[in-house]
């Protein structure tokens, strides 16, 4: 089993606004507080239940994983001491964990703690990690620091899965003490420990003296503030009220490039943004899909017409100043196995064909469709463009701006017709398809159910040959796009703007802002 062979290069870069190349090896002074502005308020601070990219960014400061992704897009050990050893049949996986690590509450990290977290990720009701860990039959501590996993079948993506939230290890002491309220008292191994959360305003972390590499941590505190409006994030950067702005929109990046006090970090993205359509989510995530008697849900021709009304290239040009890439599939060209669909191969806008499909479906136009979008200026612009495009083809699209955490709850429960659906992406393509497209997948909010897609997901997980895996995901992508339950629109680039006096920030292809080495330049 290998998750590193063939990985695409995910080089990050830090560029001064003057256009010169900048490295992050400047000396850093000890102390200080770094304030990072996020584009939304994170959901639960519980690795088992969390779903958002902004949440992953906060976890990057306080919850290390068994494995991580480095600047070159390779999976590397973090809490584990080496890449796992795999049996010949691929069904037994063994690895050791660090002997010098403690959780933020002072409990020791050991194999038993790892087993507790893995089984919780797999089994807890509502777990967003459940689909990723479905192949896990059992986890055992076979020594104080050695873990043995028994799988139902060979599972090629496993190491990459353990390089994300499924690989985050939580304090068993805190899990036992707080139970369902762990989200308000998270305790992991990390450079910073959780201090407080004020909903909608801030999440505060402080340097953790229990951390095994605490001497290398420069900052005293990191504060994460949700500021959905990119122009407000930029204004706060310029005033010095915040020091790092995450997920900056292209229009704000271009503005930042005129300011000599700011620097830009950027990397290609593994993720996508699009529009999810409810085709069968009648009882919520993880439940059996059912029938929804609306034209969008019941007739694929109507969904295809909706997609044909959209011009991806025009969205990229009008909203993003051509700084993103059109996308029409779940797998990024930067992924470890990238069958991919080139942006030039994405279907173009065809209003006549869209109208014809609506007539064939017997739909009376204009067809009313409510589209839930986040309360951000960027998505307001995207929504308005889609609204105008859809009108030409016979759709009457109403926009419903919804606070992000509320939108997640509503769409997970099936309370929607269409919504803005995005994913930050994973190196292994399984991480971009299984939870979303597999029947009853942990994040399949669309209610999509296709036995052939399920079979392809299963094949992709057990196939070791990269060329064959590429063919599998190519076929899977075609079947998923033909279902039109998730209309892929564009692939972001990870743009992070910081004050020029900030050093040590890392931004890789997974889109996370890493602050372990961050601080203020001397």
XYZ file of C-alpha atoms in Angstrom:
522
model
C 0.000 0.000 0.000
C 1.454 3.334 -1.000
C -0.064 6.794 -0.891
C 3.044 8.737 -1.814
C 4.110 7.216 -5.106
C 3.066 9.412 -7.985
C 1.944 12.297 -5.757
C 1.676 15.583 -7.600
C 3.927 18.422 -6.554
C 2.152 20.840 -4.252
C 4.833 23.456 -3.852
C 3.789 26.494 -1.871
C 5.321 29.892 -2.343
C 5.564 33.122 -0.422
C 5.808 36.196 -2.593
C 6.362 39.749 -1.471
C 3.850 42.170 -2.829
C 6.582 43.824 -4.770
C 6.804 40.617 -6.805
C 10.104 39.301 -5.416
C 10.567 35.748 -4.211
C 10.546 35.494 -0.422
C 11.688 32.674 1.857
C 10.510 32.042 5.396
C 13.906 31.412 6.968
C 14.193 34.808 8.627
C 14.988 34.703 12.358
C 11.843 34.779 14.485
C 11.567 36.375 17.915
C 9.849 34.606 20.777
C 6.431 35.697 22.016
C 3.473 37.586 20.650
C -0.054 36.843 19.486
C -0.927 36.054 15.884
C -4.477 36.790 14.749
C -5.683 34.786 11.743
C -8.856 35.880 9.963
C -11.002 33.055 8.571
C -13.685 33.438 5.906
C -16.299 31.664 8.068
C -16.941 30.514 11.608
C -15.755 26.900 11.989
C -18.228 24.171 12.825
C -17.628 21.734 15.703
C -14.085 21.629 17.126
C -14.376 17.854 17.293
C -12.250 16.009 14.694
C -14.816 13.209 14.467
C -17.745 15.495 13.612
C -16.134 18.479 11.883
C -16.612 19.143 8.156
C -15.188 22.591 7.309
C -11.872 23.800 5.904
C -11.781 26.678 8.385
C -12.137 24.104 11.140
C -9.214 22.138 9.714
C -7.124 25.325 9.835
C -7.845 25.685 13.566
C -7.093 21.981 14.097
C -3.727 22.507 12.365
C -2.731 24.616 15.359
C -3.872 22.246 18.103
C -4.508 18.692 16.823
C -1.654 16.826 15.191
C -2.328 13.678 13.164
C -0.693 10.309 12.792
C 0.564 11.558 9.412
C 0.773 14.894 7.652
C 1.293 16.313 4.164
C 4.519 18.190 3.480
C 5.331 21.004 1.068
C 5.950 18.544 -1.782
C 2.595 16.833 -1.302
C 4.100 13.727 0.298
C 2.558 11.925 3.249
C 5.026 12.005 6.169
C 4.916 10.797 9.794
C 3.716 13.214 12.454
C 2.522 11.417 15.613
C 3.459 8.098 14.031
C 7.187 7.412 13.896
C 7.310 6.029 10.348
C 5.097 5.098 7.425
C 3.003 2.018 8.249
C 4.065 -1.568 7.600
C 1.501 -3.462 5.519
C 1.040 -7.210 5.201
C 1.234 -8.934 1.831
C -2.555 -9.148 1.503
C -2.928 -5.501 2.535
C -5.253 -6.332 5.422
C -2.947 -5.803 8.396
C -1.344 -2.430 9.030
C 1.113 -1.736 11.853
C 2.750 1.485 13.042
C 4.379 2.932 16.150
C 3.607 6.286 17.744
C 5.830 8.822 19.453
C 6.964 8.063 23.022
C 7.444 11.712 23.987
C 4.007 13.166 23.228
C 1.395 14.410 25.700
C -2.102 15.761 25.189
C -2.874 19.320 26.205
C -4.482 18.013 29.424
C -1.246 16.243 30.406
C -2.330 12.689 29.532
C 0.247 10.587 27.668
C -0.136 9.657 24.036
C 0.106 5.897 23.562
C -1.280 3.151 21.332
C -4.422 2.783 23.458
C -5.257 6.470 22.929
C -4.856 6.038 19.168
C -7.183 3.025 19.205
C -9.795 4.957 21.204
C -9.804 7.814 18.677
C -9.853 5.596 15.583
C -12.814 3.569 16.824
C -14.632 6.757 17.824
C -14.044 8.203 14.327
C -15.464 5.013 12.844
C -18.411 4.401 15.161
C -19.702 7.633 16.699
C -23.187 8.570 15.497
C -22.948 11.418 13.002
C -19.225 10.906 12.417
C -17.984 12.636 9.279
C -15.073 10.173 9.292
C -17.226 7.025 9.140
C -16.992 6.484 5.367
C -13.217 6.968 5.422
C -12.854 4.277 8.071
C -15.485 1.802 6.857
C -12.730 -0.669 5.807
C -11.376 -0.724 9.381
C -12.441 -4.003 10.995
C -10.517 -3.575 14.235
C -7.786 -1.526 15.929
C -5.639 -2.879 18.738
C -2.765 -1.757 20.933
C -0.202 -4.546 20.601
C 2.377 -2.775 22.738
C 2.555 0.469 24.702
C 3.291 2.426 21.518
C 2.415 0.004 18.703
C -0.925 -0.049 16.882
C -2.229 -2.838 14.677
C -5.135 -2.253 12.302
C -7.085 -5.105 10.782
C -8.890 -4.226 7.552
C -11.833 -5.851 5.799
C -9.866 -5.617 2.571
C -6.762 -3.890 1.271
C -7.271 -0.127 1.579
C -4.830 1.874 -0.522
C -5.889 5.385 0.668
C -5.445 4.572 4.376
C -2.224 6.491 5.051
C -3.628 9.571 3.310
C -6.822 9.213 5.375
C -4.730 9.168 8.554
C -3.058 12.400 7.374
C -6.313 14.243 7.970
C -8.952 14.350 10.705
C -9.293 10.550 10.861
C -5.673 10.562 12.036
C -6.211 13.134 14.782
C -5.798 11.596 18.215
C -7.889 12.980 21.073
C -7.208 12.719 24.780
C -9.108 9.684 26.138
C -9.295 11.513 29.467
C -11.071 14.474 27.862
C -13.329 12.207 25.789
C -14.420 10.358 28.918
C -14.867 13.550 30.946
C -16.753 15.645 28.376
C -18.428 13.120 26.065
C -20.594 14.945 23.516
C -19.328 18.264 24.872
C -15.761 17.497 23.762
C -16.243 20.103 21.014
C -16.179 22.793 23.735
C -13.172 21.263 25.519
C -10.988 19.801 22.743
C -7.708 18.235 23.849
C -5.148 16.876 21.390
C -1.387 16.856 20.858
C -0.314 20.103 19.247
C 1.825 23.222 19.467
C -1.117 25.168 20.904
C -3.908 24.249 23.320
C -7.530 25.341 23.279
C -8.359 28.273 25.590
C -11.779 29.594 24.634
C -14.327 30.025 21.889
C -16.766 32.916 21.535
C -19.170 31.926 18.771
C -18.959 34.174 15.725
C -16.135 36.213 17.236
C -12.968 34.260 18.086
C -11.228 31.003 18.921
C -8.176 31.412 21.169
C -5.251 28.977 21.418
C -2.226 29.314 23.695
C 1.214 27.734 23.483
C 1.026 24.258 24.990
C 3.822 23.498 27.491
C 3.014 19.768 27.166
C 3.891 19.763 23.452
C 6.897 17.571 22.652
C 8.474 20.282 20.481
C 7.422 23.268 22.588
C 10.891 24.843 22.452
C 10.439 25.341 18.686
C 7.112 27.170 19.072
C 7.595 30.939 19.003
C 4.149 32.463 19.562
C 2.367 32.798 22.904
C -1.115 32.744 21.387
C -2.995 32.307 18.122
C -6.441 33.863 17.715
C -8.760 32.824 14.874
C -11.444 35.365 13.939
C -14.254 34.690 11.430
C -14.486 37.633 9.017
C -16.566 36.514 6.002
C -16.057 39.691 3.955
C -12.671 39.552 2.185
C -12.467 43.324 1.834
C -12.915 43.649 5.601
C -10.195 41.038 6.164
C -7.904 43.058 3.902
C -8.720 46.324 5.690
C -7.920 44.656 9.028
C -4.620 43.396 7.612
C -3.678 46.886 6.511
C -4.601 48.365 9.905
C -2.663 45.656 11.756
C -5.700 44.385 13.669
C -5.067 40.977 12.130
C -1.800 39.552 10.849
C -2.944 36.732 8.508
C -5.936 36.615 6.164
C -6.978 33.115 5.065
C -8.722 32.184 1.800
C -8.414 35.632 0.297
C -10.456 36.234 -2.835
C -8.660 37.180 -6.071
C -10.044 40.725 -6.055
C -8.568 41.260 -2.579
C -5.294 39.552 -3.538
C -4.849 41.985 -6.428
C -5.473 44.856 -4.060
C -2.971 43.444 -1.558
C -0.316 43.300 -4.251
C -0.177 47.110 -4.164
C 0.713 47.222 -0.482
C 4.400 46.912 0.386
C 3.517 45.995 3.999
C 1.883 42.733 2.938
C 3.029 39.412 1.524
C 1.191 36.716 -0.383
C 1.356 32.964 0.154
C -0.214 30.754 -2.464
C -0.460 27.137 -3.533
C -2.565 25.096 -5.946
C -5.697 23.532 -4.503
C -6.790 19.923 -4.172
C -10.424 20.915 -3.780
C -13.404 22.187 -5.736
C -16.432 24.432 -5.428
C -19.799 23.746 -6.981
C -23.533 23.430 -6.487
C -25.103 20.448 -4.765
C -28.632 19.388 -5.701
C -30.886 17.357 -3.433
C -31.757 14.200 -5.383
C -32.671 11.888 -2.500
C -31.747 13.272 0.926
C -35.100 12.907 2.688
C -34.029 11.842 6.190
C -30.537 13.261 6.631
C -26.930 12.145 6.280
C -26.272 8.440 6.527
C -29.921 7.517 6.020
C -31.405 5.574 3.115
C -32.048 7.872 0.121
C -35.680 8.392 -0.839
C -37.794 9.981 -3.530
C -38.190 13.738 -3.789
C -41.011 14.879 -6.056
C -39.469 18.000 -7.552
C -38.336 18.444 -11.175
C -34.725 19.017 -10.088
C -34.643 15.872 -7.954
C -36.679 13.493 -10.062
C -35.442 14.188 -13.598
C -31.749 14.177 -14.521
C -32.577 16.147 -17.678
C -33.609 19.125 -15.566
C -30.337 19.001 -13.638
C -28.376 18.699 -16.882
C -30.253 21.720 -18.237
C -29.302 23.637 -15.098
C -25.643 22.786 -15.640
C -25.805 23.686 -19.340
C -27.109 27.132 -18.410
C -23.824 27.888 -16.612
C -20.661 29.297 -18.174
C -17.750 28.262 -15.929
C -15.197 30.367 -17.777
C -17.341 33.472 -17.445
C -17.733 32.905 -13.678
C -13.952 32.620 -13.390
C -13.473 35.790 -15.409
C -16.218 37.949 -13.889
C -15.992 36.857 -10.251
C -12.379 35.708 -9.927
C -10.505 37.760 -12.533
C -9.273 34.528 -14.180
C -7.246 33.670 -11.045
C -9.007 30.323 -10.465
C -9.617 27.374 -12.808
C -12.911 26.025 -14.153
C -13.583 22.513 -12.858
C -15.997 19.751 -13.807
C -14.915 16.859 -11.609
C -13.954 16.008 -8.022
C -10.260 15.193 -8.533
C -7.669 17.958 -8.825
C -4.825 17.682 -11.358
C -2.584 18.095 -8.280
C -3.862 14.888 -6.642
C -1.756 11.764 -6.132
C -3.806 9.925 -8.779
C -5.162 12.492 -11.172
C -7.266 11.169 -14.023
C -8.878 14.556 -13.945
C -10.788 16.488 -16.526
C -8.893 19.354 -18.103
C -10.681 22.706 -17.684
C -10.819 22.968 -21.479
C -12.845 19.734 -21.552
C -15.594 21.029 -19.250
C -18.965 21.321 -21.008
C -19.617 24.818 -22.266
C -22.770 26.825 -21.853
C -25.561 25.768 -24.234
C -28.811 27.639 -23.567
C -30.599 26.089 -26.541
C -29.790 22.570 -25.348
C -30.888 23.484 -21.828
C -34.257 24.738 -23.080
C -34.678 21.596 -25.178
C -34.040 19.355 -22.175
C -36.581 21.259 -20.095
C -39.183 20.826 -22.849
C -38.422 17.098 -23.071
C -38.858 16.828 -19.317
C -42.249 18.509 -19.555
C -41.252 21.286 -17.188
C -43.236 24.506 -17.109
C -40.911 27.489 -17.210
C -39.724 29.531 -15.526
C -38.850 26.762 -13.063
C -38.375 28.082 -9.518
C -35.175 26.930 -7.793
C -33.917 28.133 -4.419
C -30.116 28.220 -4.106
C -28.636 28.467 -0.610
C -25.341 30.343 -0.526
C -22.971 31.531 2.237
C -23.251 35.108 3.458
C -20.070 36.250 1.705
C -19.680 38.914 -0.987
C -17.898 36.353 -3.188
C -20.798 33.910 -3.172
C -23.240 36.754 -3.568
C -21.512 37.617 -6.855
C -21.383 33.955 -7.936
C -25.066 33.559 -7.111
C -26.046 36.634 -9.071
C -24.124 35.443 -12.142
C -25.722 31.975 -11.945
C -29.109 33.567 -11.385
C -28.781 35.616 -14.592
C -27.463 32.668 -16.598
C -30.230 30.375 -15.394
C -32.905 32.907 -16.321
C -31.867 32.703 -19.983
C -32.499 28.948 -19.985
C -35.812 28.957 -18.124
C -34.836 28.844 -14.434
C -36.113 31.308 -11.850
C -33.301 31.089 -9.297
C -33.821 32.722 -5.915
C -30.801 33.188 -3.674
C -30.988 32.454 0.036
C -27.899 33.705 1.872
C -27.432 31.517 4.946
C -24.906 31.583 7.766
C -22.403 28.836 7.038
C -22.902 26.581 10.068
C -26.680 26.852 9.668
C -26.409 25.948 5.993
C -24.418 22.831 6.880
C -27.086 21.739 9.353
C -29.929 22.372 6.895
C -28.287 20.683 3.920
C -27.145 17.709 5.999
C -30.775 17.211 7.055
C -32.029 17.508 3.452
C -33.731 20.879 3.917
C -32.791 22.393 0.572
C -33.140 22.212 -3.210
C -29.659 23.445 -4.198
C -26.712 24.825 -2.237
C -23.107 25.922 -2.629
C -21.109 22.756 -2.026
C -17.327 22.816 -1.739
C -14.468 20.678 -0.522
C -10.895 21.585 0.334
C -9.625 18.372 -1.277
C -7.364 15.452 -0.436
C -4.231 14.034 -2.050
C -5.771 10.610 -2.615
C -8.834 10.823 -4.897
C -10.829 8.531 -2.627
C -10.952 11.412 -0.160
C -12.722 13.543 -2.768
C -15.351 11.008 -3.819
C -16.216 8.298 -1.261
C -17.812 10.378 1.493
C -19.736 12.500 -1.036
C -20.774 10.149 -3.841
C -21.090 6.741 -2.198
C -24.579 5.672 -1.120
C -25.114 6.855 2.463
C -21.638 8.399 2.514
C -20.781 10.419 5.607
C -21.018 13.721 3.674
C -23.383 12.687 0.861
C -25.874 15.489 1.516
C -27.267 15.044 -2.006
C -28.849 11.634 -1.385
C -27.082 10.282 -4.473
C -27.265 6.501 -4.784
C -25.700 4.674 -7.725
C -24.565 1.048 -7.315
C -22.020 1.474 -10.103
C -20.438 4.450 -8.347
C -20.370 2.426 -5.120
C -18.615 -0.419 -6.929
C -16.051 1.955 -8.445
C -15.335 3.483 -5.027
C -14.711 -0.006 -3.653
C -12.412 -0.895 -6.567
C -10.439 2.327 -6.219
C -9.781 1.590 -2.561
C -8.286 -1.847 -3.188
C -6.438 -1.294 -6.498
C -2.715 -0.680 -5.985
C -1.686 0.013 -9.601
C -1.701 3.807 -10.169
C -2.599 3.531 -13.867
C -5.577 1.301 -13.137
C -6.672 3.546 -10.283
C -6.555 6.510 -12.667
C -8.875 4.655 -15.058
C -11.236 3.806 -12.201
C -11.501 7.418 -11.044
C -11.876 8.605 -14.614
C -14.910 6.330 -15.022
C -16.211 7.304 -11.600
C -15.931 10.989 -12.511
C -17.935 10.428 -15.702
C -20.712 8.614 -13.828
C -20.819 11.285 -11.122
C -20.971 14.161 -13.582
C -23.661 12.367 -15.613
C -25.811 12.266 -12.461
C -25.618 16.092 -12.164
C -26.223 15.872 -8.407
C -23.087 17.903 -7.798
C -22.294 20.503 -10.447
C -18.559 21.228 -10.188
C -17.790 24.846 -11.065
C -14.240 25.913 -10.228
C -11.064 24.990 -8.440
C -9.625 27.599 -6.123
C -6.048 28.513 -5.463
C -5.042 28.912 -1.840
C -4.315 32.593 -1.335
C -3.186 33.747 2.107
C -2.137 37.334 2.775
C -0.003 38.214 5.805
C 1.797 41.173 7.258
C 5.354 41.393 6.030
C 6.671 41.104 9.584
C 5.132 37.615 9.922
C 7.481 34.705 9.213
C 7.208 30.942 9.375
C 3.652 30.570 8.082
C 3.207 27.517 5.851
C 0.541 27.126 3.146
C 0.475 23.819 1.254
C -1.868 22.264 -1.277
C -4.296 21.122 1.405
C -5.151 24.783 1.981
C -4.298 24.839 5.692
C -2.520 27.748 7.341
C 0.136 26.109 9.518
C 1.286 28.247 12.443
C 3.575 25.947 14.446
C 6.698 27.707 13.140
C 5.099 31.133 12.784
C 6.166 34.251 14.607
C 7.357 37.799 14.104
C 10.591 38.427 12.277
C 13.406 39.889 14.354
